């Protein structure tokens, strides 16, 4: 995704270690790959049934998303707040997060809830709204909350395409492959 102020890459893939099943989201703002279900929950889709319905209800799609649902449960991520805090822990520590990290650590001694609110707000605004799938705009419903519906639909479509590619390798494409380019 490229916008005038941002360039990022969001990838839905299998786990780098072949022993792990499931689908994961890889992004430059995160140190590790994250189960796609946790990202969907962070964007506000907290119901497992809704996630399965958005990705696809056929057996292949449900089987592909089930390991992510199990991993989400093992990480004790059930709500949007828990998912945002989980993403905070996996963020890439660099100059962009230093001020939030120092402010929230200082605040943590006196008010843990306020420190967590600062962390969740940073993940929400910086990672989910601005970085992940940055070419898809999130409109603000009210003063604080963004409407993630377009990003959720696109992310679920990406998950669906990855599952289809796993089932039928002929559907996989590499857009950088020179044979696909049209020469004029």
Coordinates of N, CA and C in Angstrom, one line a residue:
X1 N 0.8 -1.2 0.0 CA 0.0 0.0 0.0 C 0.9 1.2 0.0
X2 N 0.5 2.2 -0.8 CA 1.3 3.4 -0.9 C 0.3 4.6 -0.9
X3 N 0.5 5.5 0.1 CA -0.2 6.7 0.1 C 0.8 7.9 0.0
X4 N 0.3 9.1 0.1 CA 1.2 10.2 -0.1 C 2.1 10.4 1.1
X5 N 1.7 9.9 2.3 CA 2.6 10.0 3.5 C 3.0 8.7 4.0
X6 N 2.7 7.6 3.4 CA 3.0 6.3 4.0 C 3.3 5.2 2.9
X7 N 4.2 4.3 3.2 CA 4.4 3.2 2.3 C 4.5 2.0 3.2
X8 N 3.7 1.0 3.0 CA 3.8 -0.2 3.8 C 3.4 -1.4 3.0
X9 N 3.6 -2.6 3.6 CA 3.3 -3.8 2.9 C 2.6 -4.8 3.9
X10 N 1.4 -5.2 3.5 CA 0.7 -6.1 4.4 C 0.5 -7.4 3.6
X11 N 1.0 -8.5 4.3 CA 1.0 -9.8 3.6 C 0.2 -10.8 4.5
X12 N -0.7 -11.6 3.9 CA -1.3 -12.7 4.6 C -0.6 -14.0 4.1
X13 N -0.1 -14.8 5.0 CA 0.7 -15.9 4.6 C 0.6 -17.0 5.7
X14 N 1.2 -18.2 5.4 CA 1.3 -19.2 6.3 C 2.4 -18.9 7.3
X15 N 2.6 -19.6 8.4 CA 3.6 -19.3 9.4 C 5.0 -19.7 8.7
X16 N 6.0 -18.9 9.0 CA 7.3 -19.3 8.5 C 7.8 -20.7 8.9
X17 N 7.4 -21.1 10.0 CA 7.8 -22.5 10.5 C 6.7 -23.4 10.0
X18 N 7.1 -24.4 9.2 CA 6.1 -25.3 8.5 C 5.3 -26.1 9.5
X19 N 5.8 -26.2 10.8 CA 5.1 -27.0 11.8 C 3.8 -26.3 12.2
X20 N 3.7 -25.0 12.1 CA 2.5 -24.3 12.6 C 1.5 -24.2 11.4
X21 N 0.3 -24.4 11.7 CA -0.8 -24.3 10.8 C -1.4 -22.9 10.9
X22 N -2.3 -22.5 10.0 CA -3.0 -21.3 10.1 C -2.5 -20.2 9.2
X23 N -3.2 -19.1 9.2 CA -2.8 -17.9 8.4 C -2.4 -16.7 9.3
X24 N -1.4 -16.0 8.8 CA -0.8 -15.0 9.6 C -0.7 -13.7 8.8
X25 N -0.7 -12.6 9.5 CA -0.5 -11.3 8.9 C 0.9 -10.8 9.2
X26 N 1.6 -10.4 8.1 CA 3.0 -10.0 8.3 C 3.0 -8.5 7.9
X27 N 3.6 -7.7 8.7 CA 3.6 -6.2 8.4 C 4.9 -5.6 9.0
X28 N 5.4 -4.6 8.4 CA 6.7 -3.9 8.9 C 6.6 -3.3 10.2
X29 N 5.4 -3.0 10.7 CA 5.2 -2.3 12.0 C 5.3 -3.4 13.1
X30 N 5.2 -4.7 12.8 CA 5.2 -5.7 13.8 C 6.4 -6.6 13.7
X31 N 6.9 -7.0 14.9 CA 8.2 -7.8 14.9 C 8.0 -9.2 14.4
X32 N 6.8 -9.8 14.7 CA 6.5 -11.2 14.3 C 5.2 -11.2 13.5
X33 N 5.0 -12.4 12.9 CA 3.7 -12.6 12.2 C 2.6 -12.7 13.3
X34 N 1.4 -12.3 13.0 CA 0.3 -12.3 13.9 C -0.8 -13.1 13.3
X35 N -1.5 -13.9 14.1 CA -2.6 -14.6 13.6 C -3.7 -13.6 13.0
X36 N -4.2 -13.9 11.8 CA -5.1 -13.0 11.2 C -6.4 -12.7 12.1
X37 N -6.8 -13.7 12.9 CA -7.9 -13.5 13.7 C -7.7 -12.4 14.7
X38 N -6.5 -12.3 15.3 CA -6.2 -11.3 16.2 C -6.3 -9.9 15.6
X39 N -5.8 -9.8 14.4 CA -5.9 -8.5 13.7 C -7.4 -8.1 13.4
X40 N -8.2 -9.1 13.0 CA -9.6 -8.9 12.7 C -10.3 -8.5 14.0
X41 N -9.9 -9.1 15.1 CA -10.5 -8.7 16.4 C -10.1 -7.3 16.8
X42 N -8.9 -6.9 16.5 CA -8.4 -5.6 16.8 C -9.2 -4.5 16.0
X43 N -9.6 -4.9 14.8 CA -10.4 -4.0 14.0 C -11.9 -4.0 14.4
X44 N -12.3 -4.8 15.3 CA -13.6 -4.7 15.8 C -14.5 -5.9 15.5
X45 N -14.0 -6.9 14.8 CA -14.8 -8.1 14.5 C -14.5 -9.2 15.5
X46 N -15.2 -9.1 16.6 CA -14.9 -9.9 17.8 C -15.5 -11.3 17.8
X47 N -16.6 -11.5 17.0 CA -17.3 -12.8 17.0 C -16.6 -13.8 16.1
X48 N -16.3 -15.0 16.6 CA -15.7 -16.0 15.8 C -16.6 -16.4 14.6
X49 N -17.9 -16.4 14.9 CA -18.9 -16.8 13.8 C -18.8 -15.7 12.7
X50 N -18.8 -14.5 13.1 CA -18.7 -13.4 12.0 C -17.4 -13.5 11.2
X51 N -16.3 -13.8 11.9 CA -15.0 -14.0 11.1 C -15.2 -15.1 10.1
X52 N -15.7 -16.3 10.6 CA -15.8 -17.4 9.6 C -16.8 -17.1 8.5
X53 N -17.9 -16.3 8.8 CA -18.8 -16.0 7.7 C -18.2 -15.0 6.7
X54 N -17.3 -14.1 7.2 CA -16.7 -13.1 6.3 C -15.7 -13.8 5.4
X55 N -14.9 -14.7 5.9 CA -13.9 -15.4 5.1 C -14.5 -16.4 4.2
X56 N -15.5 -17.2 4.7 CA -16.1 -18.2 3.9 C -16.7 -19.3 4.7
X57 N -17.8 -19.8 4.4 CA -18.5 -20.9 5.2 C -18.2 -22.3 4.8
X58 N -17.6 -22.4 3.6 CA -17.3 -23.8 3.2 C -16.2 -24.4 4.0
X59 N -16.1 -25.7 4.0 CA -15.3 -26.5 4.9 C -13.8 -26.0 4.8
X60 N -13.3 -25.8 3.6 CA -11.9 -25.4 3.3 C -11.6 -24.1 4.1
X61 N -12.4 -23.1 4.0 CA -12.2 -21.9 4.6 C -12.2 -22.0 6.1
X62 N -13.2 -22.7 6.7 CA -13.3 -22.9 8.1 C -12.1 -23.7 8.6
X63 N -11.6 -24.7 7.9 CA -10.5 -25.4 8.3 C -9.2 -24.6 8.3
X64 N -9.1 -23.7 7.4 CA -8.0 -22.8 7.3 C -7.9 -21.8 8.4
X65 N -9.1 -21.3 8.9 CA -9.1 -20.3 9.9 C -9.1 -20.8 11.3
X66 N -9.5 -22.1 11.5 CA -9.6 -22.7 12.8 C -8.3 -22.7 13.6
X67 N -7.1 -23.0 13.0 CA -5.9 -22.9 13.8 C -5.7 -21.5 14.4
X68 N -6.1 -20.5 13.6 CA -5.9 -19.1 14.1 C -6.9 -18.8 15.2
X69 N -8.1 -19.3 15.2 CA -9.0 -19.2 16.3 C -8.5 -19.8 17.5
X70 N -7.9 -21.0 17.4 CA -7.3 -21.7 18.6 C -6.1 -20.9 19.1
X71 N -5.3 -20.4 18.3 CA -4.1 -19.6 18.7 C -4.6 -18.4 19.4
X72 N -5.7 -17.8 19.0 CA -6.2 -16.6 19.6 C -6.7 -16.9 21.0
X73 N -7.4 -18.1 21.1 CA -7.8 -18.5 22.5 C -6.7 -18.8 23.4
X74 N -5.6 -19.4 22.9 CA -4.4 -19.7 23.7 C -3.7 -18.4 24.2
X75 N -3.8 -17.4 23.4 CA -3.2 -16.1 23.8 C -4.2 -15.3 24.6
X76 N -5.3 -15.8 25.0 CA -6.4 -15.1 25.8 C -6.8 -13.8 25.2
X77 N -7.0 -13.8 23.9 CA -7.5 -12.6 23.1 C -8.9 -12.9 22.7
X78 N -9.9 -12.2 23.4 CA -11.3 -12.4 23.2 C -12.0 -11.1 22.8
X79 N -11.4 -10.0 23.2 CA -12.1 -8.7 22.9 C -11.1 -7.8 22.1
X80 N -11.7 -6.7 21.6 CA -10.9 -5.8 20.8 C -9.8 -5.2 21.7
X81 N -10.1 -4.9 22.9 CA -9.0 -4.3 23.8 C -7.9 -5.3 24.0
X82 N -8.2 -6.5 24.2 CA -7.1 -7.5 24.4 C -6.3 -7.7 23.1
X83 N -7.0 -7.6 21.9 CA -6.3 -7.7 20.7 C -5.3 -6.5 20.4
X84 N -5.8 -5.3 20.8 CA -5.0 -4.1 20.6 C -3.7 -4.2 21.5
X85 N -3.9 -4.7 22.8 CA -2.8 -4.8 23.7 C -1.8 -5.9 23.2
X86 N -2.3 -7.0 22.6 CA -1.5 -8.0 22.0 C -0.6 -7.5 20.9
X87 N -1.2 -6.6 20.0 CA -0.5 -6.0 19.0 C 0.5 -5.0 19.5
X88 N 0.2 -4.4 20.6 CA 1.2 -3.4 21.2 C 2.4 -4.2 21.6
X89 N 2.3 -5.4 22.2 CA 3.4 -6.2 22.6 C 4.3 -6.6 21.4
X90 N 3.7 -6.8 20.3 CA 4.4 -7.3 19.1 C 4.9 -6.2 18.2
X91 N 4.7 -4.9 18.6 CA 5.1 -3.8 17.7 C 6.6 -3.8 17.6
X92 N 7.0 -3.2 16.5 CA 8.5 -3.0 16.3 C 8.9 -1.8 17.1
X93 N 9.9 -2.0 17.9 CA 10.3 -0.9 18.8 C 11.3 0.0 18.1
X94 N 10.9 1.2 17.8 CA 11.8 2.2 17.1 C 11.5 3.6 17.5
X95 N 12.0 4.5 16.8 CA 11.8 5.9 17.2 C 10.3 6.4 17.2
X96 N 9.4 5.7 16.4 CA 8.0 6.0 16.4 C 7.3 5.7 17.7
X97 N 7.8 4.7 18.4 CA 7.1 4.2 19.6 C 7.7 4.7 20.9
X98 N 8.9 5.3 20.8 CA 9.6 5.6 22.1 C 8.9 6.5 23.0
X99 N 8.3 7.6 22.4 CA 7.6 8.6 23.3 C 6.3 7.9 23.9
X100 N 5.6 7.1 23.2 CA 4.4 6.4 23.8 C 4.9 5.4 24.9
X101 N 6.0 4.7 24.6 CA 6.5 3.7 25.5 C 6.9 4.3 26.8
X102 N 7.7 5.4 26.7 CA 8.2 6.1 27.9 C 7.0 6.7 28.7
X103 N 6.1 7.4 28.0 CA 4.9 8.0 28.7 C 4.1 6.9 29.4
X104 N 3.8 5.8 28.7 CA 2.9 4.8 29.3 C 3.6 4.0 30.4
X105 N 5.0 3.9 30.3 CA 5.7 3.2 31.4 C 5.6 4.1 32.7
X106 N 5.8 5.4 32.5 CA 5.8 6.3 33.7 C 4.3 6.3 34.2
X107 N 3.4 6.3 33.4 CA 2.0 6.3 33.8 C 1.5 5.0 34.5
X108 N 2.2 3.9 34.0 CA 1.8 2.6 34.5 C 1.9 2.4 36.0
X109 N 2.9 3.1 36.6 CA 3.1 3.1 38.1 C 1.9 3.6 38.8
X110 N 1.2 4.6 38.3 CA 0.1 5.2 39.0 C -1.3 4.8 38.4
X111 N -1.4 4.6 37.1 CA -2.7 4.3 36.5 C -2.5 3.4 35.4
X112 N -2.6 2.1 35.6 CA -2.4 1.1 34.6 C -3.5 1.2 33.5
X113 N -4.7 1.5 33.9 CA -5.8 1.6 32.9 C -5.5 2.7 31.9
X114 N -5.0 3.8 32.3 CA -4.7 4.9 31.4 C -3.5 4.6 30.6
X115 N -2.5 3.9 31.1 CA -1.3 3.5 30.3 C -1.8 2.5 29.2
X116 N -2.6 1.6 29.5 CA -3.1 0.7 28.5 C -4.0 1.4 27.5
X117 N -4.7 2.4 27.9 CA -5.5 3.2 26.9 C -4.6 3.9 25.9
X118 N -3.5 4.5 26.4 CA -2.6 5.1 25.5 C -2.0 4.1 24.5
X119 N -1.7 3.0 25.0 CA -1.1 1.9 24.1 C -2.1 1.5 23.0
X120 N -3.3 1.2 23.5 CA -4.4 0.8 22.6 C -4.7 1.9 21.5
X121 N -4.7 3.1 22.0 CA -5.0 4.2 21.1 C -3.9 4.3 20.0
X122 N -2.6 4.1 20.4 CA -1.5 4.2 19.4 C -1.6 3.1 18.4
X123 N -1.9 1.9 18.9 CA -2.0 0.7 17.9 C -3.2 1.0 17.0
X124 N -4.3 1.4 17.6 CA -5.5 1.7 16.8 C -5.2 2.7 15.7
X125 N -4.7 3.9 16.1 CA -4.5 4.9 15.1 C -3.3 4.8 14.2
X126 N -2.2 4.4 14.7 CA -0.9 4.3 13.9 C -0.9 3.0 13.1
X127 N -1.1 1.9 13.7 CA -1.0 0.6 13.0 C -2.2 0.3 12.2
X128 N -3.4 0.2 12.8 CA -4.6 -0.3 12.1 C -5.1 0.8 11.1
X129 N -5.2 2.0 11.5 CA -5.8 3.0 10.6 C -4.8 3.5 9.6
X130 N -3.6 3.8 10.0 CA -2.6 4.4 9.0 C -1.8 3.4 8.3
X131 N -1.4 2.3 8.9 CA -0.3 1.4 8.3 C -0.9 0.2 7.6
X132 N -1.7 -0.6 8.3 CA -2.2 -1.8 7.7 C -3.2 -1.5 6.6
X133 N -2.9 -2.0 5.4 CA -3.7 -1.7 4.2 C -4.0 -0.2 4.1
X134 N -2.9 0.6 4.0 CA -3.0 2.0 4.1 C -3.7 2.6 2.8
X135 N -3.8 1.9 1.7 CA -4.4 2.4 0.6 C -6.0 2.4 0.7
X136 N -6.5 1.8 1.8 CA -7.9 1.8 2.0 C -8.2 2.8 3.2
X137 N -9.0 3.8 2.9 CA -9.2 4.8 3.8 C -10.2 4.4 4.9
X138 N -10.0 4.7 6.1 CA -11.0 4.5 7.2 C -11.6 5.9 7.5
X139 N -12.9 5.9 7.3 CA -13.6 7.2 7.7 C -13.9 7.2 9.1
X140 N -14.0 8.3 9.7 CA -14.3 8.5 11.1 C -15.8 8.6 11.3
X141 N -16.4 7.6 12.1 CA -17.8 7.6 12.3 C -18.1 8.8 13.3
X142 N -17.4 8.8 14.4 CA -17.5 10.0 15.3 C -16.1 10.5 15.6
X143 N -15.9 11.2 16.7 CA -14.6 11.8 16.9 C -13.5 10.8 17.2
X144 N -13.8 9.6 17.6 CA -12.7 8.7 18.0 C -12.6 7.5 17.1
X145 N -13.8 6.9 16.8 CA -13.7 5.5 16.1 C -13.7 5.6 14.6
X146 N -12.9 4.7 14.0 CA -12.9 4.6 12.6 C -13.8 3.5 12.1
X147 N -14.2 3.6 10.9 CA -15.1 2.6 10.3 C -14.1 1.6 9.5
X148 N -13.9 0.4 10.1 CA -13.0 -0.5 9.5 C -13.6 -1.4 8.5
X149 N -14.9 -1.2 8.1 CA -15.6 -2.2 7.2 C -14.9 -2.4 5.9
X150 N -14.4 -1.4 5.2 CA -13.7 -1.6 4.0 C -12.4 -2.4 4.2
X151 N -11.7 -2.1 5.2 CA -10.4 -2.9 5.5 C -10.7 -4.3 5.9
X152 N -11.8 -4.5 6.7 CA -12.2 -5.8 7.1 C -12.6 -6.7 5.8
X153 N -13.3 -6.1 4.9 CA -13.7 -6.8 3.7 C -12.5 -7.2 2.9
X154 N -11.6 -6.2 2.7 CA -10.4 -6.5 1.9 C -9.5 -7.5 2.5
X155 N -9.3 -7.5 3.9 CA -8.5 -8.4 4.6 C -9.1 -9.8 4.5
X156 N -10.4 -9.9 4.7 CA -11.1 -11.2 4.5 C -11.0 -11.8 3.1
X157 N -11.0 -10.9 2.1 CA -10.8 -11.3 0.7 C -9.4 -11.8 0.5
X158 N -8.4 -11.1 1.1 CA -7.0 -11.6 1.0 C -6.9 -13.0 1.6
X159 N -7.5 -13.2 2.8 CA -7.5 -14.5 3.5 C -8.1 -15.6 2.5
X160 N -9.2 -15.2 2.0 CA -9.9 -16.1 1.1 C -9.1 -16.5 -0.1
X161 N -8.4 -15.5 -0.7 CA -7.5 -15.7 -1.9 C -6.4 -16.6 -1.5
X162 N -5.8 -16.4 -0.3 CA -4.7 -17.3 0.1 C -5.1 -18.7 0.3
X163 N -6.3 -18.9 0.9 CA -6.9 -20.3 1.0 C -7.1 -20.9 -0.3
X164 N -7.7 -20.1 -1.3 CA -7.9 -20.7 -2.6 C -6.6 -21.0 -3.3
X165 N -5.6 -20.2 -3.1 CA -4.3 -20.5 -3.6 C -3.7 -21.8 -3.0
X166 N -3.9 -22.0 -1.7 CA -3.4 -23.2 -1.1 C -4.1 -24.5 -1.6
X167 N -5.4 -24.3 -1.9 CA -6.2 -25.5 -2.4 C -5.9 -25.8 -3.9
X168 N -5.7 -24.7 -4.7 CA -5.5 -24.9 -6.1 C -4.3 -24.0 -6.5
X169 N -3.1 -24.6 -6.6 CA -1.9 -23.8 -6.9 C -1.9 -23.1 -8.3
X170 N -2.8 -23.4 -9.2 CA -2.9 -22.7 -10.4 C -3.5 -21.3 -10.2
X171 N -4.2 -21.1 -9.1 CA -4.7 -19.8 -8.8 C -3.7 -18.8 -8.3
X172 N -2.6 -19.3 -7.9 CA -1.5 -18.4 -7.3 C -1.0 -17.5 -8.4
X173 N -0.7 -16.3 -8.1 CA -0.1 -15.4 -9.1 C 1.0 -14.6 -8.5
X174 N 2.0 -14.2 -9.3 CA 3.1 -13.4 -8.9 C 3.0 -12.2 -9.8
X175 N 2.6 -11.1 -9.3 CA 2.4 -9.9 -10.2 C 3.7 -9.3 -10.6
X176 N 4.8 -9.7 -10.0 CA 6.1 -9.2 -10.4 C 6.7 -10.0 -11.5
X177 N 6.1 -11.2 -11.8 CA 6.7 -12.1 -12.9 C 6.6 -11.4 -14.2
X178 N 7.6 -11.4 -15.0 CA 7.7 -10.6 -16.2 C 6.7 -11.2 -17.3
X179 N 6.4 -12.5 -17.2 CA 5.5 -13.1 -18.2 C 4.1 -12.6 -18.1
X180 N 3.7 -12.0 -17.0 CA 2.4 -11.4 -16.8 C 2.3 -10.0 -17.4
X181 N 3.4 -9.3 -17.5 CA 3.4 -7.9 -17.9 C 3.0 -7.8 -19.4
X182 N 2.2 -6.8 -19.6 CA 1.8 -6.5 -21.0 C 2.8 -5.5 -21.6
X183 N 3.3 -5.9 -22.7 CA 4.3 -5.0 -23.4 C 3.6 -4.3 -24.5
X184 N 3.9 -3.0 -24.7 CA 3.3 -2.3 -25.8 C 4.3 -1.6 -26.6

